[in-house]
Tab-separated table of C-alpha atoms in Angstrom:
chain	number	residue	atom	x	y	z
A	1	UNK	CA	-48.997	-41.417	42.676
A	2	UNK	CA	-47.450	-44.614	43.962
A	3	UNK	CA	-47.487	-45.633	47.607
A	4	UNK	CA	-43.714	-45.057	47.762
A	5	UNK	CA	-44.101	-41.503	46.445
A	6	UNK	CA	-47.010	-40.845	48.809
A	7	UNK	CA	-44.967	-42.044	51.775
A	8	UNK	CA	-41.994	-39.867	50.781
A	9	UNK	CA	-44.228	-36.801	50.762
A	10	UNK	CA	-45.972	-37.794	53.986
A	11	UNK	CA	-42.662	-38.332	55.806
A	12	UNK	CA	-41.663	-34.774	54.879
A	13	UNK	CA	-45.083	-33.299	55.691
A	14	UNK	CA	-44.998	-34.936	59.116
A	15	UNK	CA	-41.511	-33.619	59.967
A	16	UNK	CA	-41.140	-30.311	58.104
A	17	UNK	CA	-43.371	-27.467	59.327
A	18	UNK	CA	-42.370	-25.184	56.456
A	19	UNK	CA	-43.263	-27.749	53.771
A	20	UNK	CA	-46.522	-28.443	55.602
A	21	UNK	CA	-47.359	-24.735	55.551
A	22	UNK	CA	-46.534	-24.403	51.862
A	23	UNK	CA	-48.418	-27.535	50.860
A	24	UNK	CA	-51.657	-26.711	52.629
A	25	UNK	CA	-51.489	-23.103	51.388
A	26	UNK	CA	-51.226	-24.272	47.776
A	27	UNK	CA	-51.727	-28.026	47.610
A	28	UNK	CA	-51.947	-28.373	43.839
A	29	UNK	CA	-48.839	-26.234	43.183
A	30	UNK	CA	-46.693	-27.859	45.856
A	31	UNK	CA	-48.183	-31.257	45.142
A	32	UNK	CA	-47.046	-30.952	41.515
A	33	UNK	CA	-43.441	-30.561	42.779
A	34	UNK	CA	-43.870	-33.970	44.397
A	35	UNK	CA	-45.499	-35.662	41.441
A	36	UNK	CA	-49.095	-35.451	42.673
A	37	UNK	CA	-51.974	-35.058	40.281
A	38	UNK	CA	-54.354	-32.233	41.167
A	39	UNK	CA	-57.032	-34.543	42.568
A	40	UNK	CA	-54.434	-36.397	44.645
A	41	UNK	CA	-53.188	-33.104	46.094
A	42	UNK	CA	-56.727	-32.005	46.924
A	43	UNK	CA	-57.470	-35.364	48.564
A	44	UNK	CA	-54.366	-35.144	50.737
A	45	UNK	CA	-55.111	-31.518	51.557
A	46	UNK	CA	-58.517	-32.585	52.867
A	47	UNK	CA	-56.645	-34.407	55.662
A	48	UNK	CA	-54.938	-31.207	56.825
A	49	UNK	CA	-56.298	-31.319	60.362
A	50	UNK	CA	-55.198	-34.904	60.862
A	51	UNK	CA	-51.745	-34.333	59.328
A	52	UNK	CA	-51.219	-31.239	61.501
A	53	UNK	CA	-52.361	-33.151	64.574
A	54	UNK	CA	-49.975	-36.040	63.873
A	55	UNK	CA	-47.094	-33.637	63.166
A	56	UNK	CA	-47.686	-31.792	66.452
A	57	UNK	CA	-47.759	-35.079	68.338
A	58	UNK	CA	-44.492	-36.074	66.658
A	59	UNK	CA	-42.714	-32.893	67.711
A	60	UNK	CA	-43.925	-33.375	71.277
A	61	UNK	CA	-42.570	-36.910	71.190
A	62	UNK	CA	-39.167	-35.742	69.874
A	63	UNK	CA	-39.068	-33.121	72.629
A	64	UNK	CA	-39.996	-35.681	75.310
A	65	UNK	CA	-37.204	-37.971	74.135
A	66	UNK	CA	-34.649	-35.167	74.143
A	67	UNK	CA	-35.811	-33.951	77.558
A	68	UNK	CA	-35.281	-37.460	78.924
A	69	UNK	CA	-31.641	-37.395	77.786
A	70	UNK	CA	-30.959	-33.741	78.690
A	71	UNK	CA	-32.998	-33.353	81.885
A	72	UNK	CA	-30.868	-30.693	83.556
A	73	UNK	CA	-30.716	-28.605	80.380
A	74	UNK	CA	-34.487	-28.904	80.132
A	75	UNK	CA	-34.890	-27.874	83.760
A	76	UNK	CA	-32.713	-24.784	83.243
A	77	UNK	CA	-34.546	-23.751	80.078
A	78	UNK	CA	-37.893	-24.213	81.798
A	79	UNK	CA	-40.743	-22.762	79.765
A	80	UNK	CA	-38.354	-21.753	77.001
A	81	UNK	CA	-37.514	-25.352	76.142
A	82	UNK	CA	-40.461	-25.900	73.828
A	83	UNK	CA	-39.881	-22.740	71.828
A	84	UNK	CA	-36.176	-23.468	71.469
A	85	UNK	CA	-36.880	-27.021	70.369
A	86	UNK	CA	-39.378	-25.808	67.766
A	87	UNK	CA	-36.737	-23.405	66.475
A	88	UNK	CA	-34.233	-26.274	66.288
A	89	UNK	CA	-36.801	-28.474	64.530
A	90	UNK	CA	-37.501	-25.806	61.919
A	91	UNK	CA	-33.923	-24.637	61.401
A	92	UNK	CA	-32.041	-27.924	61.462
A	93	UNK	CA	-34.027	-31.035	62.263
A	94	UNK	CA	-36.426	-30.740	59.319
A	95	UNK	CA	-33.563	-30.368	56.847
A	96	UNK	CA	-31.506	-33.226	58.255
A	97	UNK	CA	-33.541	-35.458	60.573
A	98	UNK	CA	-31.488	-37.725	62.825
A	99	UNK	CA	-31.555	-41.298	61.583
A	100	UNK	CA	-30.192	-44.746	62.155
A	101	UNK	CA	-30.293	-47.009	65.169
A	102	UNK	CA	-29.239	-44.224	67.536
A	103	UNK	CA	-31.354	-41.357	66.258
A	104	UNK	CA	-32.687	-40.363	69.651
A	105	UNK	CA	-29.266	-39.739	71.272
A	106	UNK	CA	-28.163	-38.059	68.042
A	107	UNK	CA	-31.189	-35.761	68.233
A	108	UNK	CA	-30.307	-34.919	71.836
A	109	UNK	CA	-26.672	-34.124	70.981
A	110	UNK	CA	-27.671	-31.954	68.024
A	111	UNK	CA	-30.231	-30.090	70.120
A	112	UNK	CA	-27.663	-29.535	72.865
A	113	UNK	CA	-25.294	-28.071	70.273
A	114	UNK	CA	-28.126	-25.851	69.002
A	115	UNK	CA	-28.798	-24.663	72.549
A	116	UNK	CA	-25.124	-23.836	72.986
A	117	UNK	CA	-25.150	-21.722	69.837
A	118	UNK	CA	-28.429	-19.988	70.549
A	119	UNK	CA	-28.187	-19.043	74.212
A	120	UNK	CA	-25.942	-16.478	75.807
A	121	UNK	CA	-26.448	-17.956	79.273
A	122	UNK	CA	-23.099	-19.531	80.131
A	123	UNK	CA	-24.617	-21.885	82.682
A	124	UNK	CA	-27.150	-23.250	80.174
A	125	UNK	CA	-24.393	-23.712	77.586
A	126	UNK	CA	-22.207	-25.559	80.077
A	127	UNK	CA	-24.971	-27.877	81.224
A	128	UNK	CA	-26.081	-28.616	77.656
A	129	UNK	CA	-22.530	-29.483	76.647
A	130	UNK	CA	-22.010	-31.573	79.778
A	131	UNK	CA	-25.173	-33.600	79.276
A	132	UNK	CA	-24.402	-34.034	75.569
A	133	UNK	CA	-21.005	-35.443	76.579
A	134	UNK	CA	-22.749	-38.030	78.748
A	135	UNK	CA	-25.065	-38.953	75.889
A	136	UNK	CA	-22.068	-39.399	73.619
A	137	UNK	CA	-20.275	-41.474	76.261
A	138	UNK	CA	-23.138	-43.979	76.273
A	139	UNK	CA	-22.962	-44.501	72.502
A	140	UNK	CA	-21.681	-47.860	71.250
A	141	UNK	CA	-18.049	-47.685	70.222
A	142	UNK	CA	-17.270	-44.786	72.556
A	143	UNK	CA	-13.767	-44.832	73.977
A	144	UNK	CA	-12.717	-41.437	75.346
A	145	UNK	CA	-13.768	-37.819	75.643
A	146	UNK	CA	-12.592	-34.837	77.642
A	147	UNK	CA	-13.946	-31.370	78.200
A	148	UNK	CA	-13.244	-28.253	80.189
A	149	UNK	CA	-16.264	-26.565	81.721
A	150	UNK	CA	-16.470	-23.110	83.320
A	151	UNK	CA	-18.080	-24.487	86.481
A	152	UNK	CA	-17.610	-27.393	88.861
A	153	UNK	CA	-20.310	-29.430	87.194
A	154	UNK	CA	-20.969	-31.707	90.178
A	155	UNK	CA	-21.883	-28.633	92.178
A	156	UNK	CA	-24.040	-27.332	89.315
A	157	UNK	CA	-25.998	-30.568	89.132
A	158	UNK	CA	-26.452	-30.677	92.902
A	159	UNK	CA	-27.808	-27.119	92.905
A	160	UNK	CA	-30.176	-27.965	90.070
A	161	UNK	CA	-31.452	-31.011	91.983
A	162	UNK	CA	-32.217	-28.629	94.852
A	163	UNK	CA	-34.147	-26.364	92.511
A	164	UNK	CA	-31.479	-23.666	92.296
A	165	UNK	CA	-31.213	-22.466	88.710
A	166	UNK	CA	-28.367	-20.010	89.140
A	167	UNK	CA	-24.814	-21.166	88.781
A	168	UNK	CA	-22.189	-21.377	91.496
A	169	UNK	CA	-19.101	-19.235	91.244
A	170	UNK	CA	-17.190	-19.790	88.027
A	171	UNK	CA	-14.477	-22.335	88.711
A	172	UNK	CA	-13.339	-24.410	85.789
A	173	UNK	CA	-13.331	-28.175	85.873
A	174	UNK	CA	-11.930	-30.844	83.613
A	175	UNK	CA	-14.097	-33.874	82.898
A	176	UNK	CA	-12.961	-37.152	81.437
A	177	UNK	CA	-15.088	-40.024	80.159
A	178	UNK	CA	-13.598	-43.316	79.106
A	179	UNK	CA	-14.630	-46.879	78.530
A	180	UNK	CA	-12.455	-49.904	79.131
A	181	UNK	CA	-15.246	-52.393	79.660
A	182	UNK	CA	-17.322	-50.216	81.988
A	183	UNK	CA	-17.979	-46.540	81.324
A	184	UNK	CA	-16.120	-44.321	83.766
A	185	UNK	CA	-16.109	-40.608	84.493
A	186	UNK	CA	-13.814	-38.334	86.424
A	187	UNK	CA	-14.362	-34.661	87.198
A	188	UNK	CA	-11.264	-32.722	88.217
A	189	UNK	CA	-12.002	-29.358	89.820
A	190	UNK	CA	-9.759	-26.487	88.826
B	1	UNK	CA	-73.023	-59.140	68.480
B	2	UNK	CA	-70.156	-61.586	68.715
B	3	UNK	CA	-70.789	-65.198	67.750
B	4	UNK	CA	-69.782	-67.281	70.724
B	5	UNK	CA	-70.046	-70.586	68.846
B	6	UNK	CA	-67.229	-73.080	68.649
B	7	UNK	CA	-64.669	-72.594	65.940
B	8	UNK	CA	-62.813	-75.631	64.711
B	9	UNK	CA	-59.733	-73.539	63.873
B	10	UNK	CA	-59.293	-71.878	67.249
B	11	UNK	CA	-55.538	-72.313	67.443
B	12	UNK	CA	-53.614	-72.144	64.184
B	13	UNK	CA	-50.403	-71.749	66.197
B	14	UNK	CA	-50.384	-74.818	68.496
B	15	UNK	CA	-46.586	-74.829	68.708
B	16	UNK	CA	-46.462	-71.406	70.345
B	17	UNK	CA	-46.385	-71.594	74.139
B	18	UNK	CA	-48.920	-69.969	76.436
B	19	UNK	CA	-46.895	-67.330	78.229
B	20	UNK	CA	-49.590	-65.701	80.351
B	21	UNK	CA	-49.599	-62.098	81.531
B	22	UNK	CA	-46.454	-60.092	80.995
B	23	UNK	CA	-45.294	-56.523	81.126
B	24	UNK	CA	-43.300	-54.261	78.873
B	25	UNK	CA	-39.929	-53.892	80.586
B	26	UNK	CA	-39.210	-50.326	81.724
B	27	UNK	CA	-35.964	-49.436	83.482
B	28	UNK	CA	-37.576	-47.363	86.269
B	29	UNK	CA	-39.212	-50.450	87.798
B	30	UNK	CA	-36.313	-52.834	87.287
B	31	UNK	CA	-35.642	-53.237	91.008
B	32	UNK	CA	-39.277	-53.858	91.882
B	33	UNK	CA	-39.628	-56.262	88.980
B	34	UNK	CA	-37.128	-58.655	90.532
B	35	UNK	CA	-38.704	-58.272	93.973
B	36	UNK	CA	-42.082	-59.181	92.438
B	37	UNK	CA	-40.807	-61.817	90.064
B	38	UNK	CA	-43.729	-64.149	90.789
B	39	UNK	CA	-46.370	-61.716	89.543
B	40	UNK	CA	-44.896	-61.391	86.025
B	41	UNK	CA	-45.080	-64.325	83.626
B	42	UNK	CA	-42.743	-62.896	80.976
B	43	UNK	CA	-41.308	-59.638	79.680
B	44	UNK	CA	-41.717	-57.803	76.416
B	45	UNK	CA	-38.592	-55.791	75.641
B	46	UNK	CA	-38.316	-52.888	73.209
B	47	UNK	CA	-35.989	-54.355	70.610
B	48	UNK	CA	-34.645	-50.967	69.540
B	49	UNK	CA	-33.175	-50.360	73.001
B	50	UNK	CA	-30.812	-53.289	72.535
B	51	UNK	CA	-29.697	-52.918	68.921
B	52	UNK	CA	-25.947	-52.225	68.737
B	53	UNK	CA	-26.270	-51.348	72.406
B	54	UNK	CA	-23.461	-50.455	74.822
B	55	UNK	CA	-22.194	-53.186	77.178
B	56	UNK	CA	-24.377	-52.021	80.088
B	57	UNK	CA	-27.589	-52.485	78.090
B	58	UNK	CA	-26.524	-55.915	76.857
B	59	UNK	CA	-25.670	-56.912	80.427
B	60	UNK	CA	-29.156	-55.782	81.438
B	61	UNK	CA	-30.632	-57.875	78.639
B	62	UNK	CA	-28.675	-60.947	79.734
B	63	UNK	CA	-29.790	-60.486	83.340
B	64	UNK	CA	-33.433	-60.199	82.275
B	65	UNK	CA	-33.082	-63.257	80.046
B	66	UNK	CA	-31.744	-65.300	82.966
B	67	UNK	CA	-34.954	-64.738	84.877
B	68	UNK	CA	-37.732	-64.228	82.294
B	69	UNK	CA	-38.839	-65.314	78.851
B	70	UNK	CA	-38.229	-62.249	76.701
B	71	UNK	CA	-40.345	-61.313	73.675
B	72	UNK	CA	-38.756	-58.582	71.511
B	73	UNK	CA	-41.081	-55.853	70.240
B	74	UNK	CA	-39.671	-53.760	67.417
B	75	UNK	CA	-40.494	-50.132	66.652
B	76	UNK	CA	-38.593	-49.091	63.543
B	77	UNK	CA	-38.616	-51.966	61.050
B	78	UNK	CA	-41.139	-50.010	58.971
B	79	UNK	CA	-42.879	-53.042	57.511
B	80	UNK	CA	-45.243	-50.720	55.671
B	81	UNK	CA	-42.451	-48.999	53.720
B	82	UNK	CA	-43.073	-49.289	49.991
B	83	UNK	CA	-39.342	-48.611	49.494
B	84	UNK	CA	-38.512	-51.841	51.291
B	85	UNK	CA	-36.582	-52.523	54.458
B	86	UNK	CA	-33.360	-51.112	55.889
B	87	UNK	CA	-30.885	-53.986	55.615
B	88	UNK	CA	-28.720	-52.662	58.443
B	89	UNK	CA	-31.710	-52.512	60.772
B	90	UNK	CA	-32.837	-56.003	59.761
B	91	UNK	CA	-29.344	-57.379	60.426
B	92	UNK	CA	-29.233	-55.784	63.887
B	93	UNK	CA	-32.714	-57.059	64.678
B	94	UNK	CA	-31.825	-60.553	63.453
B	95	UNK	CA	-28.809	-60.606	65.772
B	96	UNK	CA	-30.978	-59.639	68.727
B	97	UNK	CA	-33.677	-62.215	67.982
B	98	UNK	CA	-31.020	-64.903	67.545
B	99	UNK	CA	-29.470	-63.909	70.889
B	100	UNK	CA	-32.822	-64.197	72.684
B	101	UNK	CA	-34.357	-67.162	70.814
B	102	UNK	CA	-37.872	-65.970	71.737
B	103	UNK	CA	-41.092	-67.925	71.116
B	104	UNK	CA	-42.104	-65.047	68.799
B	105	UNK	CA	-41.337	-61.401	68.176
B	106	UNK	CA	-43.522	-58.516	67.079
B	107	UNK	CA	-43.685	-55.367	65.007
B	108	UNK	CA	-46.301	-52.997	63.670
B	109	UNK	CA	-48.502	-52.467	60.640
B	110	UNK	CA	-47.017	-49.045	59.960
B	111	UNK	CA	-44.209	-47.166	58.258
B	112	UNK	CA	-41.597	-45.150	60.105
B	113	UNK	CA	-39.377	-43.824	57.320
B	114	UNK	CA	-39.513	-42.862	53.648
B	115	UNK	CA	-37.277	-41.020	51.209
B	116	UNK	CA	-34.414	-40.955	53.696
B	117	UNK	CA	-36.581	-39.211	56.292
B	118	UNK	CA	-37.044	-41.032	59.607
B	119	UNK	CA	-40.423	-40.150	61.084
B	120	UNK	CA	-39.495	-41.498	64.512
B	121	UNK	CA	-42.970	-42.869	65.168
B	122	UNK	CA	-45.486	-45.298	63.733
B	123	UNK	CA	-47.282	-43.693	60.802
B	124	UNK	CA	-50.461	-45.184	59.444
B	125	UNK	CA	-50.888	-46.779	56.040
B	126	UNK	CA	-53.741	-46.284	53.603
B	127	UNK	CA	-56.221	-49.155	53.876
B	128	UNK	CA	-55.535	-50.391	50.357
B	129	UNK	CA	-54.670	-53.727	48.853
B	130	UNK	CA	-51.397	-52.257	47.561
B	131	UNK	CA	-50.354	-51.319	51.098
B	132	UNK	CA	-51.356	-54.772	52.365
B	133	UNK	CA	-49.191	-56.390	49.679
B	134	UNK	CA	-46.272	-54.137	50.646
B	135	UNK	CA	-46.486	-55.235	54.283
B	136	UNK	CA	-46.804	-58.901	53.364
B	137	UNK	CA	-43.859	-58.606	50.974
B	138	UNK	CA	-41.675	-57.022	53.645
B	139	UNK	CA	-42.704	-59.731	56.124
B	140	UNK	CA	-41.583	-62.341	53.603
B	141	UNK	CA	-38.216	-60.595	53.227
B	142	UNK	CA	-37.738	-60.426	56.996
B	143	UNK	CA	-38.494	-64.137	57.277
B	144	UNK	CA	-35.507	-64.819	55.018
B	145	UNK	CA	-33.332	-63.465	57.875
B	146	UNK	CA	-35.346	-64.107	61.023
B	147	UNK	CA	-36.963	-67.501	61.423
B	148	UNK	CA	-38.679	-66.881	64.784
B	149	UNK	CA	-42.429	-66.307	64.285
B	150	UNK	CA	-43.403	-62.691	63.684
B	151	UNK	CA	-46.736	-61.291	64.846
B	152	UNK	CA	-48.098	-57.926	63.703
B	153	UNK	CA	-49.682	-55.212	65.807
B	154	UNK	CA	-52.521	-52.823	64.928
B	155	UNK	CA	-51.643	-49.177	65.650
B	156	UNK	CA	-53.694	-46.136	66.531
B	157	UNK	CA	-54.005	-43.731	63.654
B	158	UNK	CA	-54.657	-40.020	63.399
B	159	UNK	CA	-54.533	-39.762	59.609
B	160	UNK	CA	-57.288	-41.670	57.820
B	161	UNK	CA	-56.396	-41.508	54.153
B	162	UNK	CA	-59.168	-40.708	51.676
B	163	UNK	CA	-59.811	-43.335	49.041
B	164	UNK	CA	-59.526	-46.353	51.342
B	165	UNK	CA	-60.466	-49.609	49.598
B	166	UNK	CA	-60.866	-51.552	52.839
B	167	UNK	CA	-61.968	-51.006	56.399
B	168	UNK	CA	-59.239	-51.177	59.026
B	169	UNK	CA	-60.349	-54.689	60.032
B	170	UNK	CA	-60.372	-55.848	56.399
B	171	UNK	CA	-56.918	-54.300	55.907
B	172	UNK	CA	-55.433	-56.111	58.911
B	173	UNK	CA	-57.130	-59.344	57.823
B	174	UNK	CA	-55.723	-59.020	54.303
B	175	UNK	CA	-52.215	-58.511	55.680
B	176	UNK	CA	-52.117	-61.388	58.163
B	177	UNK	CA	-53.680	-63.769	55.636
B	178	UNK	CA	-51.298	-62.726	52.832
B	179	UNK	CA	-48.334	-62.915	55.201
B	180	UNK	CA	-49.727	-65.978	57.033
B	181	UNK	CA	-48.740	-64.594	60.392
B	182	UNK	CA	-50.226	-63.994	63.791
B	183	UNK	CA	-51.738	-60.883	65.254
B	184	UNK	CA	-50.638	-58.852	68.220
B	185	UNK	CA	-54.026	-57.309	68.931
B	186	UNK	CA	-53.729	-54.095	70.902
B	187	UNK	CA	-57.178	-53.857	72.441
B	188	UNK	CA	-56.460	-50.355	73.775
B	189	UNK	CA	-55.734	-49.253	70.213
B	190	UNK	CA	-58.987	-50.903	69.082
B	191	UNK	CA	-60.927	-48.865	71.637
B	192	UNK	CA	-59.039	-45.627	70.840
B	193	UNK	CA	-59.504	-45.964	67.070
B	194	UNK	CA	-63.142	-47.007	67.400
B	195	UNK	CA	-63.895	-43.972	69.556
B	196	UNK	CA	-61.904	-41.502	67.460
B	197	UNK	CA	-63.102	-42.762	64.091
B	198	UNK	CA	-66.662	-43.646	65.066
B	199	UNK	CA	-67.127	-47.374	64.763
B	200	UNK	CA	-68.212	-50.230	67.020
B	201	UNK	CA	-65.186	-52.025	68.506
B	202	UNK	CA	-67.096	-55.284	68.844
B	203	UNK	CA	-68.036	-55.197	65.165
B	204	UNK	CA	-64.352	-54.518	64.450
B	205	UNK	CA	-63.406	-57.657	66.392
B	206	UNK	CA	-66.100	-59.604	64.553
B	207	UNK	CA	-64.405	-58.734	61.251
B	208	UNK	CA	-60.944	-59.899	62.321
B	209	UNK	CA	-59.562	-63.432	62.037
B	210	UNK	CA	-59.406	-63.704	65.820
B	211	UNK	CA	-58.006	-67.215	65.601
B	212	UNK	CA	-54.782	-65.509	64.482
B	213	UNK	CA	-54.470	-63.490	67.684
B	214	UNK	CA	-51.365	-64.721	69.509
B	215	UNK	CA	-50.849	-61.876	71.971
B	216	UNK	CA	-52.668	-58.827	73.279
B	217	UNK	CA	-51.480	-55.401	74.377
B	218	UNK	CA	-53.447	-53.442	76.951
B	219	UNK	CA	-53.064	-50.230	78.955
B	220	UNK	CA	-54.903	-46.987	79.668
B	221	UNK	CA	-55.346	-43.937	77.479
B	222	UNK	CA	-56.066	-40.227	77.900
B	223	UNK	CA	-58.380	-37.721	76.321
B	224	UNK	CA	-56.783	-34.651	74.765
B	225	UNK	CA	-58.590	-32.106	72.649
B	226	UNK	CA	-61.668	-34.283	72.319
B	227	UNK	CA	-59.762	-37.308	71.052
B	228	UNK	CA	-58.434	-40.383	72.829
B	229	UNK	CA	-54.647	-40.741	72.838
B	230	UNK	CA	-52.852	-44.007	73.555
B	231	UNK	CA	-50.537	-42.362	76.034
B	232	UNK	CA	-49.725	-45.587	77.923
B	233	UNK	CA	-49.915	-43.426	81.038
B	234	UNK	CA	-53.104	-44.556	82.810
B	235	UNK	CA	-54.552	-47.730	84.314
B	236	UNK	CA	-56.429	-50.013	81.972
B	237	UNK	CA	-60.081	-48.898	81.885
B	238	UNK	CA	-63.168	-51.101	81.854
B	239	UNK	CA	-63.922	-50.801	78.108
B	240	UNK	CA	-60.477	-52.220	77.334
B	241	UNK	CA	-60.900	-55.064	79.846
B	242	UNK	CA	-64.203	-55.792	78.128
B	243	UNK	CA	-62.524	-56.035	74.730
B	244	UNK	CA	-59.838	-58.314	76.161
B	245	UNK	CA	-62.509	-60.619	77.541
B	246	UNK	CA	-64.361	-60.571	74.226
B	247	UNK	CA	-61.227	-61.687	72.376
B	248	UNK	CA	-60.300	-64.319	74.972
B	249	UNK	CA	-63.738	-65.937	74.551
B	250	UNK	CA	-63.118	-66.326	70.832
B	251	UNK	CA	-59.431	-67.110	70.518
B	252	UNK	CA	-56.603	-69.157	72.041
B	253	UNK	CA	-54.684	-66.078	73.172
B	254	UNK	CA	-51.196	-67.086	74.280
B	255	UNK	CA	-50.147	-63.941	76.085
B	256	UNK	CA	-51.051	-60.409	77.067
B	257	UNK	CA	-48.675	-57.543	77.803
B	258	UNK	CA	-49.334	-54.473	79.925
B	259	UNK	CA	-47.706	-51.530	78.122
B	260	UNK	CA	-47.434	-48.946	80.869
B	261	UNK	CA	-44.780	-46.399	79.829
B	262	UNK	CA	-45.471	-43.189	81.702
B	263	UNK	CA	-46.603	-42.031	85.116
B	264	UNK	CA	-45.679	-45.421	86.516
B	265	UNK	CA	-47.721	-46.454	89.550
B	266	UNK	CA	-46.635	-48.801	92.324
B	267	UNK	CA	-45.631	-52.257	91.172
B	268	UNK	CA	-48.533	-53.594	93.238
B	269	UNK	CA	-50.915	-51.763	90.912
B	270	UNK	CA	-49.169	-53.169	87.864
B	271	UNK	CA	-49.269	-56.653	89.375
B	272	UNK	CA	-53.000	-56.287	90.001
B	273	UNK	CA	-53.564	-55.523	86.320
B	274	UNK	CA	-51.473	-58.522	85.343
B	275	UNK	CA	-53.512	-60.716	87.677
B	276	UNK	CA	-56.740	-59.527	86.071
B	277	UNK	CA	-55.339	-60.162	82.584
B	278	UNK	CA	-54.195	-63.625	83.652
B	279	UNK	CA	-57.671	-64.396	84.901
B	280	UNK	CA	-59.208	-63.283	81.598
B	281	UNK	CA	-56.689	-65.279	79.555
B	282	UNK	CA	-57.499	-68.296	81.682
B	283	UNK	CA	-60.893	-68.313	79.972
B	284	UNK	CA	-59.198	-68.397	76.556
């Protein structure tokens, strides 16, 4: 197997938990799908512990990066963040990993969208969407975005900073982001 | 035991300036950095943070460049990719390096993508001559676009591929000699790998072409699950200072960068580490 083929398989093993499980359960069978000879598959399978360890470290790194960009969402999710991120990684990220120069913000936006779809908690959904809007606003080429949120988001963020994880009374707000030179934001309470 | 004898080829890069002790720029200490300008000789910036960046990031870059020599350090060029390089990434990187006109720039002996899958981190290469040729070939291709000198960094590795033809030191030597480039020797990574993979770090240094070391990286590490992890989250420990001193005795090291990323201490603590590194480099 060439180095290029080996790297293609490794990139998938590192980022796709399901493929990793299948490969190490039946390395010669799965290896054949990737063009490995039997001895090559067995040799790679002998590194299972190291591959698993690297893959786990990678997922922790992805989560750390996303948490940095969605800190209030992470705070609200608390101990459930890791499990939700693993579910996102398995369901979506492994099939279509974020790429390009801005893969980290893209990962954060996709995870925020996943959180919105997966949680019934309206406050969590609102905060995830709000933070994702900020991430999008910082992207190169951004010009304008608007969104209506079920809460006054300034008040939500202030409560979260004070450690309060329940939402204020539902009062919609309109938020605008635009860039003409500098990035600007305006929240209009309803 | 290291040979402390004189080496007639101590500095194969005489045109590169001695920059001293620098720090990897991190936004959380930006304010303190300017207040403590005198304790930092230069800055290493993460190139990827400024590629096709929004105006605020480019303004930050320009402000830093007004006050410090900046050395770009790339993360995602994937010089170890057997598929070759991403032209779009190379173009963006070339634009950044041209904007900064640095004395050199750096990247890693690693791959970060393959088959359309971005790994998002530095993945190790097999220690084979084929892999060394791939890296050297990609370096040659990059040089067609970026003329500033490129130096290559050793990474920590979890996966040690079976069937290695070379030791890690032989692999790095093969690459820098094929590519005719300098080394960014991360002495923390040397200590971490030596501990995790069971070899003597001083023997590792003995096997490297230390005259090719242009710059060092240093920082602390952590132990997790019985292995050392280069977390960049702790002060530099004595074994790493010892390795830095060992290299400085043998090579004309131009610069050293403190790579503290996490759990940032006071800037006074960072400055103290820079002062110690500067003192060690002064013996180089």
